[in-house]
PDB file of C-alpha atoms in Angstrom:
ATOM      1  CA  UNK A   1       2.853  -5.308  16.967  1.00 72.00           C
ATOM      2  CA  UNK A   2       2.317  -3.450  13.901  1.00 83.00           C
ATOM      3  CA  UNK A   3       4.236  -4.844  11.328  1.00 92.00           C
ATOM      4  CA  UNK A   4       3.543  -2.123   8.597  1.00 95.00           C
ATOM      5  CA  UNK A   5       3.713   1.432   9.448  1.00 95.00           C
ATOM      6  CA  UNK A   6       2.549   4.455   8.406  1.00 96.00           C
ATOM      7  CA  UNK A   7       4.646   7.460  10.034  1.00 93.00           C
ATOM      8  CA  UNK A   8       2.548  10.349   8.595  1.00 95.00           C
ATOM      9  CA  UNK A   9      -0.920  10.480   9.686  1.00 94.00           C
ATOM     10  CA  UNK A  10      -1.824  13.349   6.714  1.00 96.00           C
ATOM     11  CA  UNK A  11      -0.189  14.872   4.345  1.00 97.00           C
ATOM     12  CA  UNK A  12      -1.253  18.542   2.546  1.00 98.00           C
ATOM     13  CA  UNK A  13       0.264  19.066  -1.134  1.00 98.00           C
ATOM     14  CA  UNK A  14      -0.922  21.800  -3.913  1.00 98.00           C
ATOM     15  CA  UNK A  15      -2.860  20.960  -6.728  1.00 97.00           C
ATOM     16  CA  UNK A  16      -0.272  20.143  -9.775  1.00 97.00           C
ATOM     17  CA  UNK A  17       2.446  18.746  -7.295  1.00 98.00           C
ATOM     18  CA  UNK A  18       3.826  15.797  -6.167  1.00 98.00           C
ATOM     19  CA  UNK A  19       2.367  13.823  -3.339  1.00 98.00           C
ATOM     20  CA  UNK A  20       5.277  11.041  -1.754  1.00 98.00           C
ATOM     21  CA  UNK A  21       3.207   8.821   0.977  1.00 98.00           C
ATOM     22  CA  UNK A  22       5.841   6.429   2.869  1.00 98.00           C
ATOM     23  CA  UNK A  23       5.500   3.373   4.205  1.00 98.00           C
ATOM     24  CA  UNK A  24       7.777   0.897   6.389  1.00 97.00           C
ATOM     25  CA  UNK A  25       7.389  -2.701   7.170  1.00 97.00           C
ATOM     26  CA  UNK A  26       9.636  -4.774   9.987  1.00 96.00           C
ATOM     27  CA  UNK A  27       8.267  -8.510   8.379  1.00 94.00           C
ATOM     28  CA  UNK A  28      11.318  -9.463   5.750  1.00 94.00           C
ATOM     29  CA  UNK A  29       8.818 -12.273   4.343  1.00 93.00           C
ATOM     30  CA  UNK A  30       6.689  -9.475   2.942  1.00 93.00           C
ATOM     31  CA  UNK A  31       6.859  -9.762  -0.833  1.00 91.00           C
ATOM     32  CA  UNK A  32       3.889  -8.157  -2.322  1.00 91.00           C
ATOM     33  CA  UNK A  33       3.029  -4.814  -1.365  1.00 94.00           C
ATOM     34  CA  UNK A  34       0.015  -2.969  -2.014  1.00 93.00           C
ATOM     35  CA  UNK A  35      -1.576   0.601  -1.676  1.00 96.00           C
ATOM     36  CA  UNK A  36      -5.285   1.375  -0.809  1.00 95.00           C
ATOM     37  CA  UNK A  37      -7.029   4.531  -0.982  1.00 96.00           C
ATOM     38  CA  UNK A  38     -10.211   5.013   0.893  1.00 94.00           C
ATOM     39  CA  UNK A  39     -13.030   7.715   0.889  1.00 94.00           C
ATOM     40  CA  UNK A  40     -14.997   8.752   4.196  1.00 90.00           C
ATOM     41  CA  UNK A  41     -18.088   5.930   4.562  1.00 87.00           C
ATOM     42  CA  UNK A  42     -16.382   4.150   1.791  1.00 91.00           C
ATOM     43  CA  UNK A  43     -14.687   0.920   1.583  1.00 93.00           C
ATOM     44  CA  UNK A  44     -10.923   0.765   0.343  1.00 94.00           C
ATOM     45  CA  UNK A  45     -10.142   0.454  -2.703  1.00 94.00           C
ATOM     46  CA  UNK A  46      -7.512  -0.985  -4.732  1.00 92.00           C
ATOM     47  CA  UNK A  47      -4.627   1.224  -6.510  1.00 95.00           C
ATOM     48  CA  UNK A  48      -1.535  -0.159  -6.957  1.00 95.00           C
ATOM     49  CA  UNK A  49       0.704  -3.253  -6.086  1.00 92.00           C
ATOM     50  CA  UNK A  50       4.475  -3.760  -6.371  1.00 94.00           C
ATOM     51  CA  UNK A  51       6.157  -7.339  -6.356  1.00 92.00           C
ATOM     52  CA  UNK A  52       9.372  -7.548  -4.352  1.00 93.00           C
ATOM     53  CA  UNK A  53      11.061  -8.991  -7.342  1.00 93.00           C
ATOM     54  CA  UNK A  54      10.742  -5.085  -8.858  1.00 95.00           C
ATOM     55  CA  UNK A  55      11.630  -2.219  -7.309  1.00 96.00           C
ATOM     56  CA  UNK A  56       9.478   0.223  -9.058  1.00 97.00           C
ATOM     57  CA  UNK A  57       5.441  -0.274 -10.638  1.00 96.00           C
ATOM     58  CA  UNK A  58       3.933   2.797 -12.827  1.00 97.00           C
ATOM     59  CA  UNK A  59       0.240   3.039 -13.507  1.00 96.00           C
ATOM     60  CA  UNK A  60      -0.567   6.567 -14.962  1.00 97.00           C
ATOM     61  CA  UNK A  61      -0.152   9.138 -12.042  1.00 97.00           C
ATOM     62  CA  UNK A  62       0.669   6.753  -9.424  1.00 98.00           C
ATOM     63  CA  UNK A  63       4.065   4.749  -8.844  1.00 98.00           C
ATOM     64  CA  UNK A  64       5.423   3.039  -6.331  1.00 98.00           C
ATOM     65  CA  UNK A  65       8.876   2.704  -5.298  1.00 98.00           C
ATOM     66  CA  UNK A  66       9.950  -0.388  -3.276  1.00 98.00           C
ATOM     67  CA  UNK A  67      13.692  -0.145  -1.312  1.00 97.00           C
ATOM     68  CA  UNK A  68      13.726  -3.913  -0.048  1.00 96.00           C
ATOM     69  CA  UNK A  69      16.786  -3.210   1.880  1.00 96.00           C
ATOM     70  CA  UNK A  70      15.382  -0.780   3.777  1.00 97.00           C
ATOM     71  CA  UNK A  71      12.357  -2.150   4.160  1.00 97.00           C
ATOM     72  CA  UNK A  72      10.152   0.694   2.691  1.00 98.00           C
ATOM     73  CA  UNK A  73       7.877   1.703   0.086  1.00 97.00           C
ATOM     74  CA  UNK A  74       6.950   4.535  -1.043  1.00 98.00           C
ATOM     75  CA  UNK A  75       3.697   6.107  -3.297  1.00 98.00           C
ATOM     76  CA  UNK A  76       4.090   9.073  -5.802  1.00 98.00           C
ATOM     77  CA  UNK A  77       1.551  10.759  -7.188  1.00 98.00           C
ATOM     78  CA  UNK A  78       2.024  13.212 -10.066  1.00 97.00           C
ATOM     79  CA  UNK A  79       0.104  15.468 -10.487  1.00 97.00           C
ATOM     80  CA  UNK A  80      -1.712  15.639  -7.846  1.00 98.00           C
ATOM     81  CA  UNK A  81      -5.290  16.422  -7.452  1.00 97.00           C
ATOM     82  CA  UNK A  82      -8.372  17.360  -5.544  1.00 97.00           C
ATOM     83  CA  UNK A  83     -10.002  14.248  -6.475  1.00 96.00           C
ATOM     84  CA  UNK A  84      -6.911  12.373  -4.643  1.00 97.00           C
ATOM     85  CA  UNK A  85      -7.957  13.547  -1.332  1.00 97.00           C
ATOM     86  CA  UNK A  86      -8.935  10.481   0.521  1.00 97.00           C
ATOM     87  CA  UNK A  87      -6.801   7.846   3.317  1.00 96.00           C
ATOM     88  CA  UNK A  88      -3.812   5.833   1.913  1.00 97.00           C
ATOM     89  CA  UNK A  89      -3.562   2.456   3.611  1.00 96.00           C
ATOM     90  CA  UNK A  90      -0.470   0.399   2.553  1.00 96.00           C
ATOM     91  CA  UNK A  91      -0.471  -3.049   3.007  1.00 94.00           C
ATOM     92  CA  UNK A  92       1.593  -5.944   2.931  1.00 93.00           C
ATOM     93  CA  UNK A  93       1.651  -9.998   2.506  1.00 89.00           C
ATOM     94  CA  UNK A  94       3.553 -13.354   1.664  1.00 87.00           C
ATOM     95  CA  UNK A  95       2.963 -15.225  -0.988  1.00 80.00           C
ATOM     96  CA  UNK A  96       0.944 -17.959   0.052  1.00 75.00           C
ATOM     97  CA  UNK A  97      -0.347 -16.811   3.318  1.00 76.00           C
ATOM     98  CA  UNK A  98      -4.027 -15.219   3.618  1.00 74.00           C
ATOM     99  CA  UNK A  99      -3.614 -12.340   5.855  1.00 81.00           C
ATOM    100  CA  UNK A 100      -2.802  -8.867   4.408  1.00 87.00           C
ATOM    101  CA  UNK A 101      -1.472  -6.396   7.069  1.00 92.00           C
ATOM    102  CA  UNK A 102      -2.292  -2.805   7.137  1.00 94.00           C
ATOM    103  CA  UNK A 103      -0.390   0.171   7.982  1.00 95.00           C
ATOM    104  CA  UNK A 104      -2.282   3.109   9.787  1.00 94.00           C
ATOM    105  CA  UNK A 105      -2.852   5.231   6.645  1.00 95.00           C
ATOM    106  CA  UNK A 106      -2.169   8.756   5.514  1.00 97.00           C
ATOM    107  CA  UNK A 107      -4.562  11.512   4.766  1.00 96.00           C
ATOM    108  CA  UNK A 108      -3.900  13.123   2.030  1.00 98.00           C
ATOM    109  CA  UNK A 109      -5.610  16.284   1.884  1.00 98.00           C
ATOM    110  CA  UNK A 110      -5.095  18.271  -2.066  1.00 98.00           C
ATOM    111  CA  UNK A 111      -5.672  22.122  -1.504  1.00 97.00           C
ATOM    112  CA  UNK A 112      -7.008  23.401  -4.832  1.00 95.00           C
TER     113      UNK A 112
ATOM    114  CA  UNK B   1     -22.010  -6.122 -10.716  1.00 74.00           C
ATOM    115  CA  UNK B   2     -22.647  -4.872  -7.241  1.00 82.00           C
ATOM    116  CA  UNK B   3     -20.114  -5.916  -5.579  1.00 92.00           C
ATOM    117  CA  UNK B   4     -19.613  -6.285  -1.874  1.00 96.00           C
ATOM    118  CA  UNK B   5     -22.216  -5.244  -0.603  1.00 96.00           C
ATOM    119  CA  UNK B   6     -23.088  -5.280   3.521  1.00 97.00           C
ATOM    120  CA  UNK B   7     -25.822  -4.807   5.728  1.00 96.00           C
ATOM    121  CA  UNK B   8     -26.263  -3.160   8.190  1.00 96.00           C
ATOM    122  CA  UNK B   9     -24.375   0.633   7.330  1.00 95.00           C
ATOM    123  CA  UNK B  10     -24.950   1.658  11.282  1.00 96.00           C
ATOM    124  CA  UNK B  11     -25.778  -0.725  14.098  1.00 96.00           C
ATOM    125  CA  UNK B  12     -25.863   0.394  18.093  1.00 97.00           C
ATOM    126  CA  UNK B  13     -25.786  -2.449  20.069  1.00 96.00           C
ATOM    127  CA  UNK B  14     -25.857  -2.612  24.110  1.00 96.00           C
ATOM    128  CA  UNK B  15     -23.285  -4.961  25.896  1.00 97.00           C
ATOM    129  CA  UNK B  16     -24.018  -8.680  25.855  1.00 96.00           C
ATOM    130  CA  UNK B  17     -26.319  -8.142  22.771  1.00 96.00           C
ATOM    131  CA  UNK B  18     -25.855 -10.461  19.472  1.00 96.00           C
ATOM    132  CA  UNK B  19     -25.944  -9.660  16.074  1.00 96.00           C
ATOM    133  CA  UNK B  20     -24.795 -10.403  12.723  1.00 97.00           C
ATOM    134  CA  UNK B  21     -23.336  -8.928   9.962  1.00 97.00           C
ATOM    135  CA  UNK B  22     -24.038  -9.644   6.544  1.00 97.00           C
ATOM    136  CA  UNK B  23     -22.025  -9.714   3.546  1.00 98.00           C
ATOM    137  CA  UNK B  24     -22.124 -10.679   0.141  1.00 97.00           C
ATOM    138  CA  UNK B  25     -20.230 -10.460  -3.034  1.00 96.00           C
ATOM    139  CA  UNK B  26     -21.657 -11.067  -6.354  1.00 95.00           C
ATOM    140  CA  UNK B  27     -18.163 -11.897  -8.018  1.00 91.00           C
ATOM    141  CA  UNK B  28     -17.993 -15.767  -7.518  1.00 90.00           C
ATOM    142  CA  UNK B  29     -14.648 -15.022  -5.850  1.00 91.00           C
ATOM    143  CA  UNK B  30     -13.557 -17.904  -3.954  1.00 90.00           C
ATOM    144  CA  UNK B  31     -11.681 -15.878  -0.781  1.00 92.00           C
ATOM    145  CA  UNK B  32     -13.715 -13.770   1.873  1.00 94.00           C
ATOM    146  CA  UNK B  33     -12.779 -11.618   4.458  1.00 95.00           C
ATOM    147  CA  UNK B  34     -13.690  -9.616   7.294  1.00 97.00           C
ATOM    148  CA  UNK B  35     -11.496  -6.954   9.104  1.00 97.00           C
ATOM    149  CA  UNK B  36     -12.337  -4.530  11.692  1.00 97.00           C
ATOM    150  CA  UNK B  37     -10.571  -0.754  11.550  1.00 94.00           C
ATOM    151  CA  UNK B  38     -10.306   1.039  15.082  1.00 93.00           C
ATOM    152  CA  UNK B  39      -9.965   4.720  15.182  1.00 86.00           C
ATOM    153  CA  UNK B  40      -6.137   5.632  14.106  1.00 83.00           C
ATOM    154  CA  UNK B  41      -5.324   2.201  13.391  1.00 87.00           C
ATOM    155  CA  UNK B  42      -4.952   0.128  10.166  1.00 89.00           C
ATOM    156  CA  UNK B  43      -7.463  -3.253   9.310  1.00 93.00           C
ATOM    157  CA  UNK B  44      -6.928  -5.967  11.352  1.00 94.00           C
ATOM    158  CA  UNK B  45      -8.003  -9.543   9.500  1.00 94.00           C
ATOM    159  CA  UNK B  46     -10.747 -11.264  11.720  1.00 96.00           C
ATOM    160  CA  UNK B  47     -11.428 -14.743  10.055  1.00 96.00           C
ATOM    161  CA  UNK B  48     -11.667 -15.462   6.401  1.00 94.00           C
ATOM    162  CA  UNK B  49     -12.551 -18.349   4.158  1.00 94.00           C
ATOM    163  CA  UNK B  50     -11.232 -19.805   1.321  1.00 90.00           C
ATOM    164  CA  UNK B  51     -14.143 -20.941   0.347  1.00 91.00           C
ATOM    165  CA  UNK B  52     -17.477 -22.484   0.921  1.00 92.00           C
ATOM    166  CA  UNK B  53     -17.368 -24.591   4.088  1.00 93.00           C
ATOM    167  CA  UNK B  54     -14.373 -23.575   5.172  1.00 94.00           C
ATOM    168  CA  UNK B  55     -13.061 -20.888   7.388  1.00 95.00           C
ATOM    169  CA  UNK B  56      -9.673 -19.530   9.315  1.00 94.00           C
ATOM    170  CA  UNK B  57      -8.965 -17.340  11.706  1.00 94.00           C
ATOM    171  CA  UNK B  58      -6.905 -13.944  11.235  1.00 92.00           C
ATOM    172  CA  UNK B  59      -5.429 -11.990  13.704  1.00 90.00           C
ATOM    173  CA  UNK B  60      -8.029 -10.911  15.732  1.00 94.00           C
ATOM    174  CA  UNK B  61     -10.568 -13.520  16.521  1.00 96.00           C
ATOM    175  CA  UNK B  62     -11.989 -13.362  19.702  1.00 95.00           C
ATOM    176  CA  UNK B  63     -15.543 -12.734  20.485  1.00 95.00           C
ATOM    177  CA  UNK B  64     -16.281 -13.333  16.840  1.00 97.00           C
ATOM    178  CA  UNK B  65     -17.478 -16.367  14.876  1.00 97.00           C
ATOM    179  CA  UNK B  66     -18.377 -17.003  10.906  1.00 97.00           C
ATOM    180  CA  UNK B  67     -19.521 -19.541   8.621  1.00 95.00           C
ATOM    181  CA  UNK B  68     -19.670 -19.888   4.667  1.00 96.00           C
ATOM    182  CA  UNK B  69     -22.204 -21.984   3.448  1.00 95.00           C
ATOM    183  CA  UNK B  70     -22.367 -20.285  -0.313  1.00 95.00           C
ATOM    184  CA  UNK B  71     -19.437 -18.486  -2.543  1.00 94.00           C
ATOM    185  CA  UNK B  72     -21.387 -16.264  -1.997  1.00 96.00           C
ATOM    186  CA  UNK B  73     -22.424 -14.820   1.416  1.00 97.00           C
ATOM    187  CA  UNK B  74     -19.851 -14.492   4.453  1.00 98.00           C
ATOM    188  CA  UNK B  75     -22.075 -13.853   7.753  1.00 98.00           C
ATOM    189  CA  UNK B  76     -19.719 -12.574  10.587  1.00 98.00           C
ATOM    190  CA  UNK B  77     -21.608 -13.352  13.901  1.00 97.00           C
ATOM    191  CA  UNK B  78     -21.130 -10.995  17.547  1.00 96.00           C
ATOM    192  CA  UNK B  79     -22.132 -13.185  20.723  1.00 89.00           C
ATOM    193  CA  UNK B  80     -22.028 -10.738  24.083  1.00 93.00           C
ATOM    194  CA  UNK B  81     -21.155  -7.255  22.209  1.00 95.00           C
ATOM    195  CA  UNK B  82     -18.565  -5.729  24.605  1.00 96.00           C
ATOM    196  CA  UNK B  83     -17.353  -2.101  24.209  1.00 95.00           C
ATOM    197  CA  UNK B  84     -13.959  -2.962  22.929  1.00 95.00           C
ATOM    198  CA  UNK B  85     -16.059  -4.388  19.420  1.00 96.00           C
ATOM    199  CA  UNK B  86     -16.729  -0.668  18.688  1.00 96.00           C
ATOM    200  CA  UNK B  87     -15.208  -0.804  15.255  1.00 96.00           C
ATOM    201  CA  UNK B  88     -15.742  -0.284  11.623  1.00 96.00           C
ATOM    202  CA  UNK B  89     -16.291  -3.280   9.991  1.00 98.00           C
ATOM    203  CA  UNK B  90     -15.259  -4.254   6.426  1.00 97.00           C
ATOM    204  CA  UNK B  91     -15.717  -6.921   4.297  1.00 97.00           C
ATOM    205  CA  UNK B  92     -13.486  -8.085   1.027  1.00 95.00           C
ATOM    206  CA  UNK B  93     -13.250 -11.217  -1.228  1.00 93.00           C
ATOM    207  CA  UNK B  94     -10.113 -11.894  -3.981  1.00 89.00           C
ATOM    208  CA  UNK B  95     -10.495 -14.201  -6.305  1.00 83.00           C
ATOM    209  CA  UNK B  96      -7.365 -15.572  -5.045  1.00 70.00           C
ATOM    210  CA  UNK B  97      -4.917 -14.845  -1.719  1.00 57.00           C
ATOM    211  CA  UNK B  98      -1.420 -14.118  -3.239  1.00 53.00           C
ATOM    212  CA  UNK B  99       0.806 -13.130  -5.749  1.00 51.00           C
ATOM    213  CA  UNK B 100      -0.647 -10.448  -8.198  1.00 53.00           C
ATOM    214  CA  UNK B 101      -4.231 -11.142  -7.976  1.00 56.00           C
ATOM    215  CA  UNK B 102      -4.894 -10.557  -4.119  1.00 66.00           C
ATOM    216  CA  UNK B 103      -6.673  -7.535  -5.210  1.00 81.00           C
ATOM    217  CA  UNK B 104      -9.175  -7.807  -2.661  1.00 88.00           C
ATOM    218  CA  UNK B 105     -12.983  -5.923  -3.206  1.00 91.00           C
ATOM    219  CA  UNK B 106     -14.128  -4.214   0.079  1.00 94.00           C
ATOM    220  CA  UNK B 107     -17.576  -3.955   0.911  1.00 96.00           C
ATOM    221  CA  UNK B 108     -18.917  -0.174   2.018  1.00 95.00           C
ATOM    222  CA  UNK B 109     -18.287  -1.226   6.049  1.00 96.00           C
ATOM    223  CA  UNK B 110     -20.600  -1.295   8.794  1.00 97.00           C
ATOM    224  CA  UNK B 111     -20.036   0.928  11.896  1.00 96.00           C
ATOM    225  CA  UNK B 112     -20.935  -0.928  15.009  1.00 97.00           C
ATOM    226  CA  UNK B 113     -21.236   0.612  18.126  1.00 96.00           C
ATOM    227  CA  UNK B 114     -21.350  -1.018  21.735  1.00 96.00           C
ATOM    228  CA  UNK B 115     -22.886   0.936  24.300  1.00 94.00           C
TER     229      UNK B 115
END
């Protein structure tokens, strides 16, 4: 049962525009949120987080939007850029518990 | 600061073979992990540990065992490789689990194949 999903396996976007990777999760005891990127033969690595006590988290070219009532989260990246082309895992867990639970990720593929 | 660091990159192993894989982190973090990533599909948590001499299981256990003797090395042990452990496998630690520090450090993975 996969309890956060990624809908969009890839994703293309021009240099200079906005990239928008979405995420849902079905577990309402999610309340921390985060969003991985990952290069080929590379481990993830962190990007960004979002506490379900906010509904939006800015670090430079990256937010993240968090609709609790729908369930979903979203990334934003502006501008986009080559160097962003990698997989975008988002990933979810409770407070308190140990496991972190992975959507499918999105590749995100910036055509110069 | 390297890291997480594991070993082997690339392993082909035949069915009912054992091996282990090795990880270690260089961050005195107290929490380690290892997942496994199938083709198309997100990580799934196999076992952590919250620290040294002590261990959990995640969501996907079986056919797998670990132990964590030091902070600082995480061994994840295969006993009769079967097909179905073809996987990716990655290893993390976090200094803690939750809340805003569960920023967890993967290692580079290790791509294990079961023929």
């Amino acid at each position: 049962d996969q309890q956060v999903k990624q809908n969009s396996p890839s994703l293309s976007v021009q240099e200079g525009r906005i990239s928008i990777l979405n995420c849902d999760y079905t577990n309402s005891m999610f309340d921390y949120f985060l969003w991985y990127k990952k290069y080929p033969a590379e481990g993830p690595t962190f990007l960004i987080s979002i506490s379900s006590i906010k509904d939006k988290n800015e670090d430079g070219r990256f937010t993240v939007f968090l609709n609790k009532s729908a369930k979903h989260l979203s990334l934003h990246i502006v501008p986009s850029q080559p160097g962003d082309s990698a997989v975008y895992f988002c990933a979810a867990l409770q407070t308190g518990a140990n496991n972190l639970f992975f959507g499918t990720g999105t590749r995100l593929t910036v055509i110069p | 600061n390297a890291g997480v660091t594991q070993t082997p990159k690339f392993r082909i192993l035949k069915i009912g073979q054992s091996m282990t894989l090795q990880c270690t982190q260089d961050m005195n973090h107290n929490y380690m992990y290892w997942y496994r990533q199938d083709p198309g599909m997100g990580l799934k948590l196999i076992y952590y540990s919250v620290g040294a001499g002590i261990t959990d299981k995640g969501e996907v256990p079986n056919g797998y065992n670990v132990s964590r003797s030091t902070t600082e090395d995480f061994p994840l042990r295969l006993e009769l490789a079967a097909p179905s452990q073809t996987s990716v496998y990655f290893c993390a630690s976090s200094y803690t689990s939750g809340g805003s520090y569960n920023e967890q450090f993967f290692g580079p993975g290790t791509r294990l194949t079961v023929l």
